[in-house]
Short mmCIF file of C-alpha atoms and ligand atoms in Angstrom, two decimals:
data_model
loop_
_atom_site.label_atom_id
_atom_site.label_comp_id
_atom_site.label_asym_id
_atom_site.label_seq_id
_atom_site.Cartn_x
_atom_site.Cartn_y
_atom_site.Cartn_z
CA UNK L 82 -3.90 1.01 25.54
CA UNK L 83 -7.01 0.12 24.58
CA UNK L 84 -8.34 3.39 22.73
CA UNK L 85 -6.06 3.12 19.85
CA UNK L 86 -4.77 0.92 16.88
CA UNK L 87 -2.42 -1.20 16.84
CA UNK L 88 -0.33 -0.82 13.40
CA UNK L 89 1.55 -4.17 12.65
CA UNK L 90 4.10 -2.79 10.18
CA UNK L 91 8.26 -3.23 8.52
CA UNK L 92 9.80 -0.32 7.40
CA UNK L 93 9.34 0.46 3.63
CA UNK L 94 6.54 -1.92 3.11
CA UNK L 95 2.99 -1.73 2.34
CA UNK L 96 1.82 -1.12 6.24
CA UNK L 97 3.23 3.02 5.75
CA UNK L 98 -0.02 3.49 3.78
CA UNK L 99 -1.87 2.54 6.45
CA UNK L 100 0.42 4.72 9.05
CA UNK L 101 -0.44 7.46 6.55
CA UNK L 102 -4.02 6.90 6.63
CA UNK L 103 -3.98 6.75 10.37
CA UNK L 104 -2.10 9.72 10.90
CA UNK L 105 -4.18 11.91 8.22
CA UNK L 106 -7.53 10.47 9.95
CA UNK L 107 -5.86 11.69 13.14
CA UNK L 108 -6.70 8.07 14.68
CA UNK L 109 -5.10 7.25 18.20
CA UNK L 110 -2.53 4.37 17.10
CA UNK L 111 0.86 2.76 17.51
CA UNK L 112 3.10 1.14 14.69
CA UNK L 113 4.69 -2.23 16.27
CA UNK L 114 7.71 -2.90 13.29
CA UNK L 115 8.66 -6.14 12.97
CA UNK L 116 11.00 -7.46 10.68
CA UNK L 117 8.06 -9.76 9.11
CA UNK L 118 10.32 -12.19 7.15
CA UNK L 119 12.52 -12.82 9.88
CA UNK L 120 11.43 -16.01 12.49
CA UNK L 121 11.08 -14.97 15.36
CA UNK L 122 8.80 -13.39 18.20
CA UNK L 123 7.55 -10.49 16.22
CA UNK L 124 6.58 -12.94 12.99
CA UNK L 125 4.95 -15.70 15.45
CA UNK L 126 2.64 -13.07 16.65
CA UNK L 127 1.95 -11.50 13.38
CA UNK L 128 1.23 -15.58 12.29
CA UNK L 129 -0.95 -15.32 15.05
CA UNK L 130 -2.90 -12.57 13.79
CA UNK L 131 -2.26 -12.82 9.98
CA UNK L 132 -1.80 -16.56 8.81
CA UNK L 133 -0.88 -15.14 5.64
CA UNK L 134 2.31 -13.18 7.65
CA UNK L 135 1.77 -10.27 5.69
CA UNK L 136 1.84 -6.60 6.67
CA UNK L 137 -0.32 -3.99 7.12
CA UNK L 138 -2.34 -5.85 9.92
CA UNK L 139 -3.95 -3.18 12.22
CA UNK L 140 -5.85 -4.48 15.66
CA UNK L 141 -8.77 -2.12 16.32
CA UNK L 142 -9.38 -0.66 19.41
CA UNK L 143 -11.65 -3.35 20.16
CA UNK L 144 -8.90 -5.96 19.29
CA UNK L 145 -10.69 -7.00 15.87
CA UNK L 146 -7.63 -7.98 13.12
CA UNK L 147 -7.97 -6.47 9.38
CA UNK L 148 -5.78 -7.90 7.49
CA UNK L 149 -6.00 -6.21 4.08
CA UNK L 150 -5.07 -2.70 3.62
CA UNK L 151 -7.67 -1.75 1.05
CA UNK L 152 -10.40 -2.87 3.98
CA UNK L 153 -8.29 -1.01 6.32
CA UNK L 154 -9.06 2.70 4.16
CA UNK L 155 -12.28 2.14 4.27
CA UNK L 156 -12.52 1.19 7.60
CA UNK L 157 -10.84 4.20 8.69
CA UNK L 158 -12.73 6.01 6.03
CA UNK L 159 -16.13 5.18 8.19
CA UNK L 160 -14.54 5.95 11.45
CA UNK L 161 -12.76 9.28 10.25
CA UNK L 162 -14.94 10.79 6.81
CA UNK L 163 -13.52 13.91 7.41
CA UNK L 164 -10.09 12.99 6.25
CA UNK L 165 -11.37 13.33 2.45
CA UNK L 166 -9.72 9.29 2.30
CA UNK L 167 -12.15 8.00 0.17
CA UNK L 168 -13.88 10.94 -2.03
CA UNK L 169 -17.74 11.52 -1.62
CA UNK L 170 -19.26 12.12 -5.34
CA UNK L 171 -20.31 9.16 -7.16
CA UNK L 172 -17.90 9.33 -10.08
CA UNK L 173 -14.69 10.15 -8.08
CA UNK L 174 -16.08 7.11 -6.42
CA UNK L 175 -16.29 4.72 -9.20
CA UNK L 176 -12.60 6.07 -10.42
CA UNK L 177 -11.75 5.62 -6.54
CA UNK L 178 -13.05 1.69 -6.41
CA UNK L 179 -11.83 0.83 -9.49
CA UNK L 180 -8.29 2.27 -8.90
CA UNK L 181 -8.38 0.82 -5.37
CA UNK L 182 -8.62 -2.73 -6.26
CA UNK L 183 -6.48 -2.51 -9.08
CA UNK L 184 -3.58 -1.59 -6.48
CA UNK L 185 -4.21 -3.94 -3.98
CA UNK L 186 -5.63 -7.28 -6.31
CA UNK L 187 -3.52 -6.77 -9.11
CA UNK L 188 -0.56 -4.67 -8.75
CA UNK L 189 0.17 -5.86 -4.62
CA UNK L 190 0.12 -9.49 -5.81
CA UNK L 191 3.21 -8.96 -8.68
CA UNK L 192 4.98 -8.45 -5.38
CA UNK L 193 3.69 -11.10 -3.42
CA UNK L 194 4.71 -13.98 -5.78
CA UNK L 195 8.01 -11.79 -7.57
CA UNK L 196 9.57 -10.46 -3.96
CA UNK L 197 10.61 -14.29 -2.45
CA UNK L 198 9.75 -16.72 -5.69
CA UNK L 199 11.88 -19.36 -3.98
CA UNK L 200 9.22 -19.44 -0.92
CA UNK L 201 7.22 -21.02 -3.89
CA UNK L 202 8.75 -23.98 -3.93
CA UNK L 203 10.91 -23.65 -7.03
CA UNK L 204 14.13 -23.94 -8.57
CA UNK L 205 16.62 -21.16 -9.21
CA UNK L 206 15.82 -20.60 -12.90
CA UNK L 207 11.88 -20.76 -12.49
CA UNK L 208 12.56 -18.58 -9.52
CA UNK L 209 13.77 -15.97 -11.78
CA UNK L 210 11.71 -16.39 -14.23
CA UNK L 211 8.53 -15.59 -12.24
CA UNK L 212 10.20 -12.67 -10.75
CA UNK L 213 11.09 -11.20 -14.06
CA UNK L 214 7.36 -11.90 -15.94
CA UNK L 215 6.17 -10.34 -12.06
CA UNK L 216 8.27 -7.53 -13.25
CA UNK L 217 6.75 -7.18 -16.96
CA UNK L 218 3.47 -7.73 -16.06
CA UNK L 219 3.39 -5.00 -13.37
CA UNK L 220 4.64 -2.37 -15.36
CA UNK L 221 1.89 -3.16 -17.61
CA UNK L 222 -0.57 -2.39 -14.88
CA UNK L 223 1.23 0.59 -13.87
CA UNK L 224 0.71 2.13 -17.48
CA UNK L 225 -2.75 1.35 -17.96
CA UNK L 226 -3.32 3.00 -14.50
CA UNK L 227 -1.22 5.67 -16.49
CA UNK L 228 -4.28 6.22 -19.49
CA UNK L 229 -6.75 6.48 -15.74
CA UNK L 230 -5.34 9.82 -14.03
CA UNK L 231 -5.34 12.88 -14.71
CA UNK L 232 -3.47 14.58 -11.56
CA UNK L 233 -4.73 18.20 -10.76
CA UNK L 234 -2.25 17.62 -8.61
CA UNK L 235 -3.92 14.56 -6.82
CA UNK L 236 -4.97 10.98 -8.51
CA UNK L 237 -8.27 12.15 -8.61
CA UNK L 238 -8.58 16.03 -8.36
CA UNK L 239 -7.68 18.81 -6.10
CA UNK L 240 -8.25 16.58 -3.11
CA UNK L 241 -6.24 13.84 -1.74
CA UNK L 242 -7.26 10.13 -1.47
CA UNK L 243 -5.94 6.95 -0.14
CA UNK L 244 -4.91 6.35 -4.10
CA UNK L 245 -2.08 8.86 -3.60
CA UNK L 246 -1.09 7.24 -0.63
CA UNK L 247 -0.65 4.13 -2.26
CA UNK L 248 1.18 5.92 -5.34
CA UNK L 249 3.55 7.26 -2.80
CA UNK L 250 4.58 4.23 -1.59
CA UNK L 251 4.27 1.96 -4.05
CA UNK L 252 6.16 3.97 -6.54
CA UNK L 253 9.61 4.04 -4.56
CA UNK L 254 9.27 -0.37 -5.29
CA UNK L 255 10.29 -1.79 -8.47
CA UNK L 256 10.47 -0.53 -10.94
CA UNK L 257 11.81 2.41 -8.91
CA UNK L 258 11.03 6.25 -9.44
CA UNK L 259 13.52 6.40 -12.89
CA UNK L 260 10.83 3.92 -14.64
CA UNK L 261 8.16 6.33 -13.49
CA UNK L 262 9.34 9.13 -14.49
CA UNK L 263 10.16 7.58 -18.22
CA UNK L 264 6.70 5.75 -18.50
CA UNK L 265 4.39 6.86 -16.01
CA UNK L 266 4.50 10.74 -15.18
CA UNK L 267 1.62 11.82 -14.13
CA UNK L 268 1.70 9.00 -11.75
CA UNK L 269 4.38 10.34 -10.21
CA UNK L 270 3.55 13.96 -10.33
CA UNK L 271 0.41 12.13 -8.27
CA UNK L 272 3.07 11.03 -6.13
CA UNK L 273 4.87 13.87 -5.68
CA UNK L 274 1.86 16.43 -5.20
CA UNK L 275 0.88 13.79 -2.31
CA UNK L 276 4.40 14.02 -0.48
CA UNK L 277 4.13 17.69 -0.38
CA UNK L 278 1.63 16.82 2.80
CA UNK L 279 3.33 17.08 6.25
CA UNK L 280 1.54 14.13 7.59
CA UNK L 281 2.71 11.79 4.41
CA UNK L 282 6.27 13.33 4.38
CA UNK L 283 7.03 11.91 7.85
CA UNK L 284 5.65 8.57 7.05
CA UNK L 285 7.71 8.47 4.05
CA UNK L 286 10.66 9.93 5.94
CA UNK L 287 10.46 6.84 8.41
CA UNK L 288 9.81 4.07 5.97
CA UNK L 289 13.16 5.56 3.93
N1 GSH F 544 -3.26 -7.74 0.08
C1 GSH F 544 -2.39 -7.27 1.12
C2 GSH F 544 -0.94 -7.38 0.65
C3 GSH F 544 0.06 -7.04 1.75
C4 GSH F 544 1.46 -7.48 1.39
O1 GSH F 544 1.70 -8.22 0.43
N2 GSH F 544 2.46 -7.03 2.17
C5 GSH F 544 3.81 -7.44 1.95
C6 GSH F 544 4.79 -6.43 2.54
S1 GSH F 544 4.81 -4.92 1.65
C7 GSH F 544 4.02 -8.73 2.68
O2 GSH F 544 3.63 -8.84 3.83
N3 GSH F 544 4.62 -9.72 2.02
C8 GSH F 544 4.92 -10.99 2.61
C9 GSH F 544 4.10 -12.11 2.01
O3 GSH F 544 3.20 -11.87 1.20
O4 GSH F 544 4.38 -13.25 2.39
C10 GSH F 544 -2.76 -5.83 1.47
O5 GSH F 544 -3.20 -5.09 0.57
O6 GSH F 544 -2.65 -5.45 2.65
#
């Protein structure tokens, strides 16, 4: 149909923020999972579209591929403002951008080269080794995003953004919701506060 997006996503990974961000935008869409590992039909189309094979990738209506989720909120941001995605005042905004790309440029890539380190071309040990520094070094992000919130409930005030979306999926991944609630707390209260919402309770409910 050619109205609506088209959602390329695998259950429990980074494309539910998107579905989130759809959903809360109220944007006509579909989600298309695909196991996006796994050869086959659906990963030789999502080649197709994404060289790098990685989900989210949403087709506009207009069949235009984004291929990075942080694009993707602010896309749907322009299309949709009345969501609340992406907060209006200037300082929320700065806190917003800043918080934004530390998710997707340096927490998203402790993933991308600790999830499959053997895809790198190495050996079993350095393997391990690069998932386990992966490992250290996100946490490390996680709690200097920590010192950055204050939730009242939300990331950044009384109203949700696509930060809390992120924050409730991302904190279900390693090092898993025990870590959180150890070292990073009002993180997860962030977390929390955001799954209270109907529209992200589903998504998370179908990613589970
Ligand atoms: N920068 C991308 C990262 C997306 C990403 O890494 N997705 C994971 C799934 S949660 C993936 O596709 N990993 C496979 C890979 O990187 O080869 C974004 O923010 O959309």
């Amino acid at each position: 149909m050619p109205d609506e997006y088209e959602l390329i996503a695998s259950k429990g990974c980074g494309s539910a923020v998107i579905e989130m961000a759809l959903a809360l935008a109220s944007l006509p869409h579909r989600v298309t999972l695909i196991p996006y590992l796994k050869p086959g039909p659906g990963r030789e189309r999502l080649l197709s579209l994404n060289p790098l094979g990685q989900v989210p990738t949403l087709v506009r209506p207009d069949g235009a591929v984004m291929t990075e989720s942080a694009a993707m909120v602010l896309h749907i941001h322009d299309v949709a403002p009345q969501a609340g995605l992406v907060p209006s005042d200037v300082d929320r905004r700065a806190a917003f951008f800043n918080l934004l790309v530390v998710l997707v440029g340096a927490v998203y890539p402790t993933f991308t080269f600790g999830d499959e380190p053997e895809h790198f071309g190495l050996d079993d040990a350095a393997a391990a080794i690069l998932r386990s520094e992966s490992d250290t070094r996100r946490m490390r992000i996680w709690q200097h995003m920590e010192t950055l919130i204050s939730p009242a409930p939300y990331a950044l005030g009384s109203a949700l953004t696509a930060i809390d979306l992120y924050l409730a999926v991302m904190t279900a991944w390693r090092p898993g919701r025990v870590w959180f609630a150890e070292h990073c707390p009002k993180l997860l209260a962030a977390t929390d506060a955001a799954a209270q919402i109907p529209a992200v309770a589903r998504v998370i409910e179908r990613n589970a």
